[in-house]
PDB file of C-alpha atoms and ligand atoms in Angstrom:
ATOM      1  CA  MET A  72      57.703 -15.623  36.337  1.00 66.00           C
ATOM      2  CA  VAL A  73      56.284 -16.186  33.338  1.00 75.00           C
ATOM      3  CA  ASN A  74      57.469 -18.904  30.875  1.00 90.00           C
ATOM      4  CA  LYS A  75      58.056 -18.155  27.495  1.00 91.00           C
ATOM      5  CA  LEU A  76      56.409 -21.367  26.756  1.00 91.00           C
ATOM      6  CA  GLU A  77      53.102 -20.061  28.344  1.00 93.00           C
ATOM      7  CA  VAL A  78      53.320 -16.891  26.731  1.00 93.00           C
ATOM      8  CA  ALA A  79      53.675 -18.827  23.018  1.00 94.00           C
ATOM      9  CA  TRP A  80      51.045 -20.690  23.489  1.00 94.00           C
ATOM     10  CA  THR A  81      48.241 -17.937  25.198  1.00 95.00           C
ATOM     11  CA  LEU A  82      49.197 -15.631  21.556  1.00 96.00           C
ATOM     12  CA  GLY A  83      48.923 -18.581  19.683  1.00 96.00           C
ATOM     13  CA  THR A  84      45.317 -19.590  21.196  1.00 97.00           C
ATOM     14  CA  VAL A  85      44.587 -15.784  20.687  1.00 97.00           C
ATOM     15  CA  ALA A  86      45.375 -15.704  17.126  1.00 97.00           C
ATOM     16  CA  LEU A  87      43.781 -18.665  16.248  1.00 97.00           C
ATOM     17  CA  ILE A  88      40.182 -17.994  17.549  1.00 98.00           C
ATOM     18  CA  SER A  89      40.864 -14.305  16.316  1.00 98.00           C
ATOM     19  CA  ALA A  90      40.869 -15.637  12.701  1.00 98.00           C
ATOM     20  CA  VAL A  91      38.519 -18.371  13.327  1.00 98.00           C
ATOM     21  CA  ALA A  92      36.145 -15.081  14.451  1.00 98.00           C
ATOM     22  CA  VAL A  93      37.018 -12.598  11.362  1.00 97.00           C
ATOM     23  CA  TYR A  94      36.524 -15.986   8.955  1.00 97.00           C
ATOM     24  CA  SER A  95      32.990 -16.515  10.448  1.00 96.00           C
ATOM     25  CA  THR A  96      31.618 -12.796  10.698  1.00 95.00           C
ATOM     26  CA  VAL A  97      32.931 -12.532   7.011  1.00 94.00           C
ATOM     27  CA  LEU A  98      31.030 -15.428   6.447  1.00 92.00           C
ATOM     28  CA  LEU A  99      27.888 -14.413   8.237  1.00 89.00           C
ATOM     29  CA  TYR A 100      27.645 -11.411   6.054  1.00 89.00           C
ATOM     30  CA  HIS A 101      28.417 -12.902   2.743  1.00 86.00           C
ATOM     31  CA  ILE A 102      25.363 -15.741   3.235  1.00 81.00           C
ATOM     32  CA  ASP A 103      23.375 -13.276   3.904  1.00 80.00           C
ATOM     33  CA  GLN A 104      23.440 -10.658   0.651  1.00 86.00           C
ATOM     34  CA  LEU A 105      20.970 -11.326  -1.805  1.00 88.00           C
ATOM     35  CA  PRO A 106      21.861 -11.534  -5.692  1.00 85.00           C
ATOM     36  CA  ALA A 107      21.712  -7.943  -7.448  1.00 85.00           C
ATOM     37  CA  HIS A 108      19.661  -9.809 -10.397  1.00 89.00           C
ATOM     38  CA  PRO A 109      17.666 -12.875  -9.606  1.00 90.00           C
ATOM     39  CA  ASP A 110      16.041 -15.203 -12.008  1.00 92.00           C
ATOM     40  CA  GLU A 111      12.950 -15.120 -10.061  1.00 90.00           C
ATOM     41  CA  TYR A 112      11.427 -12.746  -7.398  1.00 91.00           C
ATOM     42  CA  VAL A 113       8.918 -14.098  -5.378  1.00 94.00           C
ATOM     43  CA  GLU A 114       6.774 -12.343  -2.554  1.00 96.00           C
ATOM     44  CA  VAL A 115       5.150 -15.207   0.013  1.00 96.00           C
ATOM     45  CA  ILE A 116       2.609 -13.979   2.352  1.00 97.00           C
ATOM     46  CA  GLY A 117       1.999 -16.445   5.624  1.00 96.00           C
ATOM     47  CA  HIS A 118      -1.778 -16.770   6.656  1.00 96.00           C
ATOM     48  CA  GLN A 119      -3.591 -19.437   8.830  1.00 94.00           C
ATOM     49  CA  TRP A 120      -3.112 -21.449   7.334  1.00 91.00           C
ATOM     50  CA  PHE A 121      -2.126 -21.588   3.657  1.00 94.00           C
ATOM     51  CA  TRP A 122       1.160 -19.646   1.458  1.00 96.00           C
ATOM     52  CA  GLU A 123      -0.039 -17.167  -0.803  1.00 96.00           C
ATOM     53  CA  PHE A 124       3.125 -16.561  -3.510  1.00 95.00           C
ATOM     54  CA  CYS A 125       2.609 -13.789  -5.642  1.00 96.00           C
ATOM     55  CA  TYR A 126       5.162 -12.817  -8.762  1.00 93.00           C
ATOM     56  CA  PRO A 127       6.134  -9.203  -8.947  1.00 90.00           C
ATOM     57  CA  VAL A 128       6.819  -9.807 -12.653  1.00 87.00           C
ATOM     58  CA  ASN A 129       3.869 -10.386 -14.241  1.00 88.00           C
ATOM     59  CA  GLY A 130       1.035  -9.261 -11.446  1.00 90.00           C
ATOM     60  CA  THR A 131       0.465 -12.819 -10.394  1.00 91.00           C
ATOM     61  CA  CYS A 132      -0.647 -14.128  -7.293  1.00 93.00           C
ATOM     62  CA  PHE A 133      -2.399 -17.239  -6.006  1.00 91.00           C
ATOM     63  CA  ASN A 134      -3.226 -18.975  -2.769  1.00 92.00           C
ATOM     64  CA  VAL A 135      -2.006 -22.569  -2.194  1.00 92.00           C
ATOM     65  CA  THR A 136      -4.712 -24.766  -0.166  1.00 90.00           C
ATOM     66  CA  TYR A 137      -3.281 -28.586   1.310  1.00 89.00           C
ATOM     67  CA  ASP A 138      -5.260 -31.167   1.373  1.00 86.00           C
ATOM     68  CA  ALA A 139      -3.830 -33.686   4.458  1.00 83.00           C
ATOM     69  CA  ALA A 140      -6.239 -36.869   3.379  1.00 85.00           C
ATOM     70  CA  THR A 141      -4.682 -36.655  -0.417  1.00 87.00           C
ATOM     71  CA  GLY A 142      -0.866 -35.556   0.388  1.00 82.00           C
ATOM     72  CA  ALA A 143      -2.365 -32.603  -2.955  1.00 85.00           C
ATOM     73  CA  ALA A 144      -1.966 -29.037  -2.764  1.00 84.00           C
ATOM     74  CA  SER A 145      -4.280 -27.121  -5.176  1.00 86.00           C
ATOM     75  CA  GLY A 146      -4.052 -23.012  -6.441  1.00 87.00           C
ATOM     76  CA  GLY A 147      -0.453 -23.431  -7.819  1.00 86.00           C
ATOM     77  CA  SER A 148       2.739 -23.729  -6.690  1.00 88.00           C
ATOM     78  CA  LEU A 149       6.335 -22.021  -6.494  1.00 90.00           C
ATOM     79  CA  TYR A 150       7.680 -22.578  -9.530  1.00 91.00           C
ATOM     80  CA  ALA A 151      11.116 -22.020 -10.720  1.00 92.00           C
ATOM     81  CA  ALA A 152      13.228 -23.175 -13.734  1.00 94.00           C
ATOM     82  CA  PRO A 153      16.465 -25.354 -12.667  1.00 95.00           C
ATOM     83  CA  GLY A 154      19.702 -23.686 -11.799  1.00 94.00           C
ATOM     84  CA  SER A 155      18.155 -20.482 -11.484  1.00 95.00           C
ATOM     85  CA  VAL A 156      18.654 -18.214  -8.650  1.00 95.00           C
ATOM     86  CA  VAL A 157      15.527 -17.413  -6.810  1.00 95.00           C
ATOM     87  CA  GLN A 158      14.875 -14.731  -4.198  1.00 95.00           C
ATOM     88  CA  ILE A 159      11.891 -14.357  -1.958  1.00 95.00           C
ATOM     89  CA  ASN A 160      10.583 -11.862   0.515  1.00 96.00           C
ATOM     90  CA  VAL A 161       8.542 -13.517   3.333  1.00 97.00           C
ATOM     91  CA  THR A 162       6.270 -11.805   5.428  1.00 97.00           C
ATOM     92  CA  ALA A 163       2.804 -12.690   7.209  1.00 97.00           C
ATOM     93  CA  THR A 164      -0.804 -10.996   7.892  1.00 96.00           C
ATOM     94  CA  ASP A 165      -1.333 -12.359  10.864  1.00 94.00           C
ATOM     95  CA  VAL A 166       0.698 -14.772  13.211  1.00 96.00           C
ATOM     96  CA  VAL A 167       4.277 -15.468  12.954  1.00 97.00           C
ATOM     97  CA  HIS A 168       4.763 -18.708  10.142  1.00 97.00           C
ATOM     98  CA  SER A 169       7.899 -20.054   9.088  1.00 97.00           C
ATOM     99  CA  PHE A 170       8.859 -20.805   5.278  1.00 97.00           C
ATOM    100  CA  ASN A 171      10.799 -23.817   5.114  1.00 97.00           C
ATOM    101  CA  ILE A 172      11.527 -26.302   1.776  1.00 96.00           C
ATOM    102  CA  PRO A 173      13.507 -28.805   3.756  1.00 96.00           C
ATOM    103  CA  ALA A 174      15.444 -30.503   1.053  1.00 96.00           C
ATOM    104  CA  LEU A 175      17.004 -27.203   0.059  1.00 95.00           C
ATOM    105  CA  GLY A 176      17.725 -25.848   3.236  1.00 93.00           C
ATOM    106  CA  VAL A 177      15.954 -22.659   2.871  1.00 94.00           C
ATOM    107  CA  ARG A 178      14.136 -21.294   6.091  1.00 95.00           C
ATOM    108  CA  LEU A 179      12.982 -17.860   6.617  1.00 94.00           C
ATOM    109  CA  ASP A 180      10.732 -17.254   9.335  1.00 96.00           C
ATOM    110  CA  ALA A 181       7.230 -14.936   8.173  1.00 97.00           C
ATOM    111  CA  ILE A 182       6.697 -12.148  10.575  1.00 97.00           C
ATOM    112  CA  PRO A 183       3.367  -9.856   9.925  1.00 97.00           C
ATOM    113  CA  GLY A 184       4.775  -6.078   9.347  1.00 96.00           C
ATOM    114  CA  ARG A 185       8.056  -7.564   8.321  1.00 97.00           C
ATOM    115  CA  VAL A 186      10.077  -8.609   5.312  1.00 96.00           C
ATOM    116  CA  ASN A 187      12.316 -11.397   5.106  1.00 95.00           C
ATOM    117  CA  SER A 188      14.656 -12.393   2.035  1.00 95.00           C
ATOM    118  CA  ILE A 189      16.492 -14.646   0.925  1.00 93.00           C
ATOM    119  CA  ALA A 190      18.231 -16.231  -2.184  1.00 93.00           C
ATOM    120  CA  PHE A 191      18.344 -20.173  -3.388  1.00 93.00           C
ATOM    121  CA  THR A 192      19.697 -21.441  -6.318  1.00 94.00           C
ATOM    122  CA  VAL A 193      17.444 -24.354  -7.666  1.00 95.00           C
ATOM    123  CA  PRO A 194      18.810 -27.715  -8.496  1.00 95.00           C
ATOM    124  CA  ASN A 195      19.588 -28.613 -12.023  1.00 95.00           C
ATOM    125  CA  VAL A 196      17.339 -31.388 -11.478  1.00 95.00           C
ATOM    126  CA  ALA A 197      14.890 -32.595 -13.893  1.00 94.00           C
ATOM    127  CA  PRO A 198      11.570 -30.498 -14.805  1.00 93.00           C
ATOM    128  CA  GLY A 199       8.518 -31.583 -12.453  1.00 92.00           C
ATOM    129  CA  THR A 200      10.635 -32.599  -9.937  1.00 95.00           C
ATOM    130  CA  GLN A 201       8.537 -31.043  -6.642  1.00 94.00           C
ATOM    131  CA  TYR A 202      10.075 -29.771  -3.177  1.00 95.00           C
ATOM    132  CA  LEU A 203       7.587 -30.345  -0.206  1.00 94.00           C
ATOM    133  CA  ILE A 204       6.982 -26.292   1.257  1.00 95.00           C
ATOM    134  CA  GLN A 205       6.084 -26.165   4.864  1.00 95.00           C
ATOM    135  CA  CYS A 206       5.464 -24.275   7.587  1.00 96.00           C
ATOM    136  CA  THR A 207       7.519 -25.160  10.520  1.00 96.00           C
ATOM    137  CA  GLU A 208       6.489 -22.433  12.989  1.00 95.00           C
ATOM    138  CA  PHE A 209       3.395 -23.754  15.351  1.00 96.00           C
ATOM    139  CA  CYS A 210       0.940 -20.967  14.092  1.00 95.00           C
ATOM    140  CA  GLY A 211      -2.563 -22.693  15.042  1.00 93.00           C
ATOM    141  CA  THR A 212      -5.040 -25.804  14.670  1.00 93.00           C
ATOM    142  CA  PHE A 213      -3.874 -26.379  11.415  1.00 91.00           C
ATOM    143  CA  HIS A 214      -0.387 -25.303  11.087  1.00 94.00           C
ATOM    144  CA  GLY A 215      -0.296 -29.156   9.674  1.00 91.00           C
ATOM    145  CA  THR A 216      -1.863 -28.539   6.996  1.00 91.00           C
ATOM    146  CA  MET A 217       0.371 -25.240   5.215  1.00 94.00           C
ATOM    147  CA  ARG A 218       2.047 -27.362   2.607  1.00 94.00           C
ATOM    148  CA  ALA A 219       2.843 -26.179  -1.010  1.00 93.00           C
ATOM    149  CA  TYR A 220       5.531 -27.521  -3.545  1.00 94.00           C
ATOM    150  CA  LEU A 221       8.215 -25.747  -5.600  1.00 95.00           C
ATOM    151  CA  ALA A 222       7.651 -26.997  -8.802  1.00 93.00           C
ATOM    152  CA  VAL A 223      10.541 -26.964 -11.021  1.00 94.00           C
ATOM    153  CA  THR A 224       9.615 -25.405 -14.606  1.00 90.00           C
TER     154      THR A 224
HETATM  155 CU1  LIG B  35       2.725 -22.679  10.604  1.00 82.54          CU
END
């Protein structure tokens, strides 16, 4: 014989789990949406073992190399204004890499033949602030030198 209390806690649990499932699903799709008009739009290409950044707005592309001995990156930086919304499209030319800005919680796989996109907001910090960019997918001998910086301009 089914107790009314058993029916109540079963239906209550089903309702609670259903509500969490619907909320989570909506949120997952929402956070994947890209802005209609980002302030900055950058193509990011992973190579063994450096990052290439392209700004389609002005047709500029450059490679960033990193000197592990000095911790300095040369060739340029990913640049963006404080508070701006940046959309990046990430791909790779050879093996799988992963584009990561740990301080901003930005991480996206760079996969040959596929373009992954994400948008993020640059914090309102003083111009000159730099955020480390690093590859977080082991991609070969010099994986550890696949570093660059996001420079707030
Ligand atoms: Cu790597």
